XYZ file of C-alpha atoms in Angstrom:
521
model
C 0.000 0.000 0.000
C 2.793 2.466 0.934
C 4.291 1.648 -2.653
C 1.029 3.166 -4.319
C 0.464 5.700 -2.158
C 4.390 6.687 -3.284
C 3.841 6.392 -6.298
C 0.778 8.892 -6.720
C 2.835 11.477 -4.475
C 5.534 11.009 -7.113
C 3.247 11.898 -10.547
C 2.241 15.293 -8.286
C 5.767 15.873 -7.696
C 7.125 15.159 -11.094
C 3.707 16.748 -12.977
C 6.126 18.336 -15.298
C 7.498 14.915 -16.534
C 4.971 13.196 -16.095
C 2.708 15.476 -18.406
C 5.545 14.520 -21.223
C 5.125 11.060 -20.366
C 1.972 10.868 -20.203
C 0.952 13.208 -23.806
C 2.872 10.654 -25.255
C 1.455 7.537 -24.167
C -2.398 10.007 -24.920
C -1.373 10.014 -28.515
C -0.921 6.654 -28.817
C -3.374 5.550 -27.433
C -5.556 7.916 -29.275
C -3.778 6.901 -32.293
C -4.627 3.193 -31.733
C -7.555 3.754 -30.527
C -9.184 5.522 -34.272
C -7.162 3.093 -35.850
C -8.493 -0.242 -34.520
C -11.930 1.100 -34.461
C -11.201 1.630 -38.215
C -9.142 -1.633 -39.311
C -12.006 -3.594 -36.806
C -15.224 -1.667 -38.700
C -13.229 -2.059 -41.951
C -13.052 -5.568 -41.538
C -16.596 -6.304 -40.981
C -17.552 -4.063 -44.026
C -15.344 -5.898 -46.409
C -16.313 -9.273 -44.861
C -19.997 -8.658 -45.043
C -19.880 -7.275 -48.396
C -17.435 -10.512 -49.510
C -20.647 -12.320 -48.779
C -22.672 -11.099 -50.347
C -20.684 -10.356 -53.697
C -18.116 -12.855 -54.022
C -19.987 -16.062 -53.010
C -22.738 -15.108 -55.286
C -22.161 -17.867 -58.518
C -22.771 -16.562 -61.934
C -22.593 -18.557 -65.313
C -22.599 -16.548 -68.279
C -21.480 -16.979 -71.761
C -18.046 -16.340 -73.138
C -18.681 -14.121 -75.967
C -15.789 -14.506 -77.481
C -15.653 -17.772 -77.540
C -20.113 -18.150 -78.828
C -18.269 -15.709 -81.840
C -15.678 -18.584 -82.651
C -17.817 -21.742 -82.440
C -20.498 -19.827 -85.134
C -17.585 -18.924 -87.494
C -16.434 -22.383 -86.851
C -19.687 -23.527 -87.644
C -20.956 -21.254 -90.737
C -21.459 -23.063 -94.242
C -22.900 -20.751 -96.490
C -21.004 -17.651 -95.584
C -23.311 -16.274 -92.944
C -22.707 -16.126 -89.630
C -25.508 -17.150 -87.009
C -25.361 -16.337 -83.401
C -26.721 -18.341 -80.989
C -27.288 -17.830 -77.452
C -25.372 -21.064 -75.814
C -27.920 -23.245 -73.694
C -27.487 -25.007 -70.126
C -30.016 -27.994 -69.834
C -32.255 -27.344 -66.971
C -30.954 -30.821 -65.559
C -27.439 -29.988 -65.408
C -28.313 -26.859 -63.655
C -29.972 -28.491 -61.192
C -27.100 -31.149 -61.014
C -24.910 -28.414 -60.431
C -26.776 -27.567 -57.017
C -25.463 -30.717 -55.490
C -21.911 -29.744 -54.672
C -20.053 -29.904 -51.188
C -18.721 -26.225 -52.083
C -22.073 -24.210 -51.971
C -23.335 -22.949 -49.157
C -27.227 -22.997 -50.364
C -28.795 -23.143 -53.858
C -32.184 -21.208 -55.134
C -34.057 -22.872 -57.918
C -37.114 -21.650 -59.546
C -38.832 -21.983 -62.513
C -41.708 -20.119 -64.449
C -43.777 -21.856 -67.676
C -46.366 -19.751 -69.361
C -50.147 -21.528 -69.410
C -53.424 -21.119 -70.167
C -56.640 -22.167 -69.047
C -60.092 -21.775 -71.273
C -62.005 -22.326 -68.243
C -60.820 -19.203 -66.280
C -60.702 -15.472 -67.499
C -56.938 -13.886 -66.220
C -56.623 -10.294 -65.398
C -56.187 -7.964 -68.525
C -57.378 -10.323 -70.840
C -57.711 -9.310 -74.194
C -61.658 -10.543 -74.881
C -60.641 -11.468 -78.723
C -57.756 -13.446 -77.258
C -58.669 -17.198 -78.824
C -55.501 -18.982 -77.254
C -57.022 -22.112 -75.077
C -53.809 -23.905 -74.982
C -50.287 -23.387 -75.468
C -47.920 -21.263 -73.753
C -46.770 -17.743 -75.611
C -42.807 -17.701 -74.396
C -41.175 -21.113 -74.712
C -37.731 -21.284 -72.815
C -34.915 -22.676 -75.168
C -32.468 -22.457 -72.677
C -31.942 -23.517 -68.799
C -30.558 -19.474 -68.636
C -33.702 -17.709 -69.748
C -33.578 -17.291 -73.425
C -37.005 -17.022 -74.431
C -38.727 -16.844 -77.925
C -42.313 -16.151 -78.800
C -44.507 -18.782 -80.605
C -46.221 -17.458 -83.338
C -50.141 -16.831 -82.344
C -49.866 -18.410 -79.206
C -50.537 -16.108 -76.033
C -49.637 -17.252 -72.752
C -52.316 -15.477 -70.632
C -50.973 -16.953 -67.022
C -47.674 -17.641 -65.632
C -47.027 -20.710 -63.859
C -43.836 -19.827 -61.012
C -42.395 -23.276 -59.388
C -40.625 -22.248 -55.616
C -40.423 -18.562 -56.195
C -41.382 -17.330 -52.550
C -38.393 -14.471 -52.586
C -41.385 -11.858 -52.596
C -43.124 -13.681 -49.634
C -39.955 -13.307 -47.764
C -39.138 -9.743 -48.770
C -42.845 -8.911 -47.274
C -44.294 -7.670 -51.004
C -46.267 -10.778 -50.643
C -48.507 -12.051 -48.194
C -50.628 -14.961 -47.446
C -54.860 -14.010 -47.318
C -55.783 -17.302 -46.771
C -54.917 -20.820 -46.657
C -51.202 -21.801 -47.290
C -48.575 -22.123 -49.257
C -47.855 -25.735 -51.283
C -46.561 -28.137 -49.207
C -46.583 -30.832 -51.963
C -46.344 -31.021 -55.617
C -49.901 -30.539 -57.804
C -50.791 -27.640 -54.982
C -50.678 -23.903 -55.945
C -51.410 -20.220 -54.281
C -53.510 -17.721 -56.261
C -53.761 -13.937 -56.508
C -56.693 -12.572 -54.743
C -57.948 -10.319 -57.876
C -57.939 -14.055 -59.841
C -59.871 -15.497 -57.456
C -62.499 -12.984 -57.030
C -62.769 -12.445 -61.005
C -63.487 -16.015 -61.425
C -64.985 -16.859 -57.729
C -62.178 -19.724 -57.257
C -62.510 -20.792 -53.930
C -59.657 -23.055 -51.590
C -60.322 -26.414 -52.869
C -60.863 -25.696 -56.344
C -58.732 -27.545 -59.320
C -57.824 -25.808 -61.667
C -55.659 -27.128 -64.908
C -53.586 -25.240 -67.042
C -52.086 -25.973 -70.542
C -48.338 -25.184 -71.888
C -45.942 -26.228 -74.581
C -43.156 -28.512 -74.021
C -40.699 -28.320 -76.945
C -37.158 -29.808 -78.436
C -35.465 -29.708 -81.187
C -36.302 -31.318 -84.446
C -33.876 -34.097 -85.229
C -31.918 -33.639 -88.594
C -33.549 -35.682 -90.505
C -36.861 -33.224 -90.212
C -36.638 -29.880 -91.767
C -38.852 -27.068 -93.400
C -38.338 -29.428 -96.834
C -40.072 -32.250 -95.635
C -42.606 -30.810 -92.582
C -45.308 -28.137 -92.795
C -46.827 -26.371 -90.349
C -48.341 -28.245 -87.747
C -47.262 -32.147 -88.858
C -47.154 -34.431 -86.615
C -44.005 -35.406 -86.085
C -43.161 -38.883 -83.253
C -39.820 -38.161 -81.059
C -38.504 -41.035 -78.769
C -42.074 -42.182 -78.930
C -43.635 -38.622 -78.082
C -45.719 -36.869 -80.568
C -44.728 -33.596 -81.194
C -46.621 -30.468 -83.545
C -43.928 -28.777 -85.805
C -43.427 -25.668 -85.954
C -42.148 -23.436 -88.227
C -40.156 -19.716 -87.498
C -39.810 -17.284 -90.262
C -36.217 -18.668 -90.555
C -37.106 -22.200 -91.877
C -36.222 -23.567 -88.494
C -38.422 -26.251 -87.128
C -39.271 -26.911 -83.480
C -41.466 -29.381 -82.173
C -44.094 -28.775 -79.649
C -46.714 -30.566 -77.372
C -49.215 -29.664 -74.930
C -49.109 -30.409 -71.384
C -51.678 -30.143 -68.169
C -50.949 -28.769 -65.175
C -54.337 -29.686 -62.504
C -53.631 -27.654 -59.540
C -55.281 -27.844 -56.715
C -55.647 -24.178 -54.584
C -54.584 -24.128 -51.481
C -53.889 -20.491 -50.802
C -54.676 -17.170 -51.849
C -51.698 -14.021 -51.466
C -51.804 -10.447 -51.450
C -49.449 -8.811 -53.893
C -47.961 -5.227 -52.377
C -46.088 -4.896 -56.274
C -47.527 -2.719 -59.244
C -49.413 -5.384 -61.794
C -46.567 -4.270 -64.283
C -42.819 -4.099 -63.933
C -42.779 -0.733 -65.840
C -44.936 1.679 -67.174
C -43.757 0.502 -70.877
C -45.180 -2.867 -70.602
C -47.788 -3.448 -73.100
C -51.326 -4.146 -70.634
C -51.672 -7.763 -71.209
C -52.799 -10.869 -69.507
C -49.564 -12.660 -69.648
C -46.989 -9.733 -68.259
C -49.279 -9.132 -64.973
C -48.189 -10.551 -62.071
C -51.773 -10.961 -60.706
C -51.717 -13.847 -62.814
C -48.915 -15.386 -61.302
C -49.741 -19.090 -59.842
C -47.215 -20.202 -57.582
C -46.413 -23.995 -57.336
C -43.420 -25.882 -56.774
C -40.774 -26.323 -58.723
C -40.847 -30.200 -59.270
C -44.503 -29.772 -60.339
C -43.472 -27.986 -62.937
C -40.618 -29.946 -64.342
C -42.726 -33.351 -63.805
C -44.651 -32.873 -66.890
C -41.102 -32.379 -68.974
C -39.367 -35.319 -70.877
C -35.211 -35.448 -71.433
C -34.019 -33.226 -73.856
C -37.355 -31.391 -73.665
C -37.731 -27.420 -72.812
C -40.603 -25.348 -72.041
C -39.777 -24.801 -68.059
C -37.970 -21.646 -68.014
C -35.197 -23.054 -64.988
C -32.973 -20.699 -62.847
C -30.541 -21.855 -60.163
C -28.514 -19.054 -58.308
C -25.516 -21.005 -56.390
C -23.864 -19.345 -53.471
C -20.754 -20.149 -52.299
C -19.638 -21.479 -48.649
C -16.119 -19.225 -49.194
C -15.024 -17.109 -51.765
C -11.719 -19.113 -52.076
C -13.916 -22.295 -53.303
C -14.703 -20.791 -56.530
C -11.739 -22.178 -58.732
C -12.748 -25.899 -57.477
C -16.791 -25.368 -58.063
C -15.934 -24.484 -61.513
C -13.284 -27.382 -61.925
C -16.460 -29.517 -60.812
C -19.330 -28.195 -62.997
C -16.970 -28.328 -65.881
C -16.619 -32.396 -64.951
C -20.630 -32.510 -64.693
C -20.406 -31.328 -68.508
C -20.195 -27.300 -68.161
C -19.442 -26.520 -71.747
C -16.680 -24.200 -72.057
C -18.270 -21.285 -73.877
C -19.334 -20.537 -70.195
C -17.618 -18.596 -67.611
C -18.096 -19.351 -64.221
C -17.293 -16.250 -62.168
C -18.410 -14.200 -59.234
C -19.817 -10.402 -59.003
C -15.736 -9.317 -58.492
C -16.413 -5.974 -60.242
C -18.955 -4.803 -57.822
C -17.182 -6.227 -54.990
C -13.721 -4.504 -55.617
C -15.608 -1.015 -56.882
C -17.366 -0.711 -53.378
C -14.964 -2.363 -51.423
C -11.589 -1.083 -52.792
C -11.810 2.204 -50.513
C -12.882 0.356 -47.803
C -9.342 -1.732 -48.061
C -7.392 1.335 -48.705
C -8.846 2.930 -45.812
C -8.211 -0.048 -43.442
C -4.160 -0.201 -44.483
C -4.255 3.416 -44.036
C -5.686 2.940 -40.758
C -2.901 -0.255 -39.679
C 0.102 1.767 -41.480
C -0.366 4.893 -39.102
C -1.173 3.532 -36.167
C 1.679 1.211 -36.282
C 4.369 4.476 -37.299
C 3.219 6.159 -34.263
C 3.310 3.250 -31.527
C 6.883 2.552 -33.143
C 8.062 6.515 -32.945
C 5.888 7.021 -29.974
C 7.683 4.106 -27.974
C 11.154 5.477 -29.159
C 10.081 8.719 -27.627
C 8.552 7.318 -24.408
C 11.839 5.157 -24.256
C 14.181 8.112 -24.135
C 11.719 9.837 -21.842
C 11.812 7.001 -19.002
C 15.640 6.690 -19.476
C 15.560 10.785 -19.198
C 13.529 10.189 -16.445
C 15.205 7.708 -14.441
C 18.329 9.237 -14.688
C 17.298 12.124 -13.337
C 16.130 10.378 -10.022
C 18.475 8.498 -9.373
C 19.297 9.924 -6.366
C 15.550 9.667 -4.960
C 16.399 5.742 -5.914
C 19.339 5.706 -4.305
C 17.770 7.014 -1.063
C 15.161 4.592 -1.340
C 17.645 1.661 -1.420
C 19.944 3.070 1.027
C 16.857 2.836 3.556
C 16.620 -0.644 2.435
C 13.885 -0.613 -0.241
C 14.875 -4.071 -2.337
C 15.073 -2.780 -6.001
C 11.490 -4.898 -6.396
C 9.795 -2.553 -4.578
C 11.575 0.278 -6.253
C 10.866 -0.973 -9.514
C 7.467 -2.165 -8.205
C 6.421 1.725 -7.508
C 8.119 2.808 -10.742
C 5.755 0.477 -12.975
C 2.849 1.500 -10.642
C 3.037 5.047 -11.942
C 3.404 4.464 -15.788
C 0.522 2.269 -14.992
C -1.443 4.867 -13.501
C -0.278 7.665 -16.019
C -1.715 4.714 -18.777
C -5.021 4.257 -17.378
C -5.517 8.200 -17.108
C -4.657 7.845 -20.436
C -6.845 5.233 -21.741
C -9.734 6.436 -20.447
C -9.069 9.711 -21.963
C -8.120 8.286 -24.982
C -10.595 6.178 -25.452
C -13.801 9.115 -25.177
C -11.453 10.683 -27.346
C -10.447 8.711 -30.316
C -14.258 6.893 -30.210
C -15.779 10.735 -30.777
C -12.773 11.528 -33.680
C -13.236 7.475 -35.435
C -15.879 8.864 -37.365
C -14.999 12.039 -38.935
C -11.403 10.836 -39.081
C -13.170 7.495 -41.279
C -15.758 9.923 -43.628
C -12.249 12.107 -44.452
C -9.942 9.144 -45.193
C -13.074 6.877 -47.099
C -14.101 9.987 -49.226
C -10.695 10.415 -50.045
C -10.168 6.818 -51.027
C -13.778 6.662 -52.882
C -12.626 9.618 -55.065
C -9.390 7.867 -56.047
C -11.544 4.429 -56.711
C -14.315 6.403 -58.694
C -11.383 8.346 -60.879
C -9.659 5.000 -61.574
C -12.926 3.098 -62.518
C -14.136 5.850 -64.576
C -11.048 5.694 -66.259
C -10.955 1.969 -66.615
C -14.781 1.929 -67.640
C -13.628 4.103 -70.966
C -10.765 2.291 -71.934
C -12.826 -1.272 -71.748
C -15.562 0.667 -73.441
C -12.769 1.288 -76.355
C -11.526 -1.953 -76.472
C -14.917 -3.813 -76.895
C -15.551 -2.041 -80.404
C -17.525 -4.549 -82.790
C -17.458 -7.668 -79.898
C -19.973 -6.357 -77.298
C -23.311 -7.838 -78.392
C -27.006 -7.682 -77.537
C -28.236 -11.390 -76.889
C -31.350 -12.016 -74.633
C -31.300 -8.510 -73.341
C -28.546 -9.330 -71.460
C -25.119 -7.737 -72.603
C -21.910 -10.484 -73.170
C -18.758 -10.039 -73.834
C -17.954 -7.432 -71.276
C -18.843 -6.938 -67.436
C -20.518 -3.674 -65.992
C -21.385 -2.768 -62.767
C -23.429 0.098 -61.469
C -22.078 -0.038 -58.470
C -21.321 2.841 -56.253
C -18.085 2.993 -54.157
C -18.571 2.604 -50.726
C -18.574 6.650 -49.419
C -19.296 6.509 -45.413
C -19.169 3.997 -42.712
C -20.941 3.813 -39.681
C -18.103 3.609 -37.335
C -18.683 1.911 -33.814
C -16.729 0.840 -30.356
C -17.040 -3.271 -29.885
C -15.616 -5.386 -27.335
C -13.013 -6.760 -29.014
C -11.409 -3.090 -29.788
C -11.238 -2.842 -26.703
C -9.851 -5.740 -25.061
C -7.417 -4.813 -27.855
C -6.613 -1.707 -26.898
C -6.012 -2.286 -23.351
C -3.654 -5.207 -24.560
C -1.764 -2.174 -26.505
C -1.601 0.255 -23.930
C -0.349 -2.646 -21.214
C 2.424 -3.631 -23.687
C 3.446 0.392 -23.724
C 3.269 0.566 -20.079
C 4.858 -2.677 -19.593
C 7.764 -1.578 -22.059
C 8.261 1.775 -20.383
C 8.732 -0.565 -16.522
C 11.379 -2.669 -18.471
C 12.993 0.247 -19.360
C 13.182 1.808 -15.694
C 13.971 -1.555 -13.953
C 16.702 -2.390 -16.320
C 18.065 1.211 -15.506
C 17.471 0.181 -11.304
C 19.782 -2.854 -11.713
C 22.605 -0.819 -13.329
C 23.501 0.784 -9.655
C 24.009 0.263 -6.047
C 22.572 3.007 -3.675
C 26.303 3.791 -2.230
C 27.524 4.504 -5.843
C 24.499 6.466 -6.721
C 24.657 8.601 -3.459
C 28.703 8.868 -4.150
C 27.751 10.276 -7.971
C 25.379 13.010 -6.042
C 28.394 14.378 -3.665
């Protein structure tokens, strides 16, 4: 007790060098203190946002490589571009891999139903059966039939709308097994459907027309027998032949939703029965691909894969490629969004680490020549101390006590401090670093814009052959104070007040009290 007690009579006595001593220790510990609240919020940000950009899967064409396999392929001179095609099987197969995290499949057919009048229908609209978009790829490219009109859409596990609250449940419940289905509650009112009810739809299944049947030798609407399976040709404006047949859905209702969304995406959609989404009938997704034979396509299938780690990305590709990925797809993840918003973010964070570490290193030089300054000058008050018989414990004991004390004065301080300065300190730096990412994007964006010239191409409404991003850099942070700071900084400021005790003791052991009280005659 008498060592303390010492101790805190010695900071009043020395207040001079013990203010030096202890505005030193302050900055660092103000230093660290904005710069692991930084680095610590940093990390979190760039971890959270890794998530959710980097784990998300997408496979896209190559459009370089859909360019070369058409020249490859052209006989006549002309040069025909075709969107590649991922069989709604292997997508699925796909799912099953010890890399992802989760997998989201869904699928959407176009129906109709004579029975039952849809919302917006056009009243000269003849179509009893049929669907009006027929996928021709697992992806989503779509093309429209020829006087067919797909007046409902038939979506198989798509509840993303139910869990983003747009959608909600009026009555009864959503399909718990396959044949089951929720309806809109403007469809069930225009046609008094009650829970219960069946209610059986009609699409197109299609596939391809073997070689051996062309526009020579079919006409519009042949029958032509696939495999068994008899098919209705079809023939597009281009001579090329696809084969079509008609499938049921029966669905039984078991639910009706409320839909919080406009009936249209956009204003510029044309009014019509088959692009309003009260005309939606969700089902499940195996109900849907039940009715479909191998080879066949009708189901429009998407599968959005999502990584357990970013790092796994190189050996899910490796594996989809084995389960017959052809390679005029890439197999990537959202890295241009990622880096654009994340990229100041980073720079901020090794901003953050390269400061604070300059300053503990030239702010422990400083407090080292301070102590030795220090002990020097009291080393005749030590060598009292031991000449009354004070064991150089004890002296060093109450020397450590008072860089102790002078660091928890500090800390607190510091702490109140450097949590109040984090944030403007974090909003300078990340603007700063924003700027410089926006400059060098905008720069990047033209040049890539230059180089695409004649290869960037419209396919599917979806643009190949080049990646874009609208995303914004990351401009402010909400900065806050967690645990772990500051366990950390505590471990930080114990190390500097540790260090400067070393340095005293090892400047205690260097004398005895008779030579230090001989050096002061």
């Amino acid at each position: 007790m008498y060592i303390l007690q010492n101790a805190l009579k010695n900071l009043v006595r020395n207040k001079g060098r013990n203010l030096m001593i202890g505005a030193i220790i302050f900055v660092i510990i103000l230093t660290t203190v904005v710069s692991l609240i930084i680095n610590n919020t940093s990390s979190a940000v760039i971890e959270d946002y890794k998530e959710r950009f980097a784990s998300e899967v997408y496979i896209t064409p190559d459009m370089q490589k859909v360019m070369e396999e058409a020249q490859k392929n052209s006989t006549d001179g002309r040069v025909m571009i075709k969107k590649p095609e991922i069989p709604s099987e292997q997508l699925l197969q796909f799912a099953h891999s010890e890399y992802l995290k989760q997998s989201i499949a869904t699928g959407t057919i176009s129906a109709n139903n004579p029975d039952i009048q849809a919302i917006d229908q056009d009243d000269n609209d003849t179509s009893s059966s049929g669907a009006g978009i027929t996928s021709i790829g697992g992806q989503g490219g779509m093309m429209k039939d020829p006087g067919m009109n797909g007046n409902y859409k038939l979506m198989g596990d798509s509840w993303e709308d139910f869990n983003e609250g747009l959608r909600s449940l009026e009555s009864g419940r959503l399909p718990e097994a396959d044949g089951e289905s929720v309806i809109s509650d403007e469809l069930r009112d225009l046609n008094n459907i009650s829970l219960g009810d069946v209610i059986t739809f009609t699409a197109n299944m299609s596939v391809d027309a073997p070689s051996d049947v062309n526009s020579d030798n079919v006409q519009e609407g042949d029958k032509v027998t696939v495999d068994g399976i008899e098919y209705t040709a079809s023939i597009s404006g281009l001579g090329t032949v696809r084969l079509q047949r008609e499938v049921t859905y029966p669905l039984t209702v078991v639910g009706v939703y409320n839909d919080l969304t406009d009936e249209y995406a956009n204003d510029n959609m044309p009014k019509s029965a088959g692009f309003n989404r009260r005309n939606e009938v969700l089902t499940t997704l195996n109900t849907l691909i039940a009715q479909r034979k191998a080879d066949e396509t009708g189901v429009n299938v998407n599968v959005t894969y999502y990584l357990k780690s970013p790092e796994m990305l190189a050996p899910f590709e490796a594996e989809v490629r084995a389960k017959g990925l052809s390679d005029l797809f890439n197999v990537n993840t959202d890295t241009a969004s990622y880096e654009k918003i994340v990229r100041p973010v980073e720079g901020l964070k090794s901003i953050s680490i390269t400061f604070m570490v300059v300053v503990i290193i030239l702010g422990s030089i400083i407090l080292l020549l301070l102590a030795s300054i220090s002990i020097r000058e009291r080393k005749y008050e030590i060598g009292v101390l031991r000449a009354m018989g004070m064991k150089k414990a004890k002296v060093a004991l109450g020397l450590c006590f008072e860089i102790l004390i002078i660091t928890c004065f500090c800390l607190v301080i510091g702490l109140g401090v450097g949590t109040v300065a984090a944030q403007p300190v974090s909003d300078m730096l990340l603007q700063n670093q924003a700027d410089a990412a926006q400059s060098s994007t905008s720069q990047g964006a033209d040049g890539g814009n230059m180089m695409m010239g004649s290869r960037g191409m419209q396919l599917g409404g979806a643009q190949l052959g080049g990646t874009q991003t609208n995303a914004k850099p990351l401009s402010e942070m909400e900065i806050a104070l967690d645990l772990v700071t500051i366990l950390q900084i505590i471990a930080i400021s114990i190390l500097l007040a540790s260090f400067a005790g070393l340095v005293s003791i090892s400047n205690i052991t260097k004398y005895e009290p008779i030579k230090i009280l001989m050096e002061r005659n």
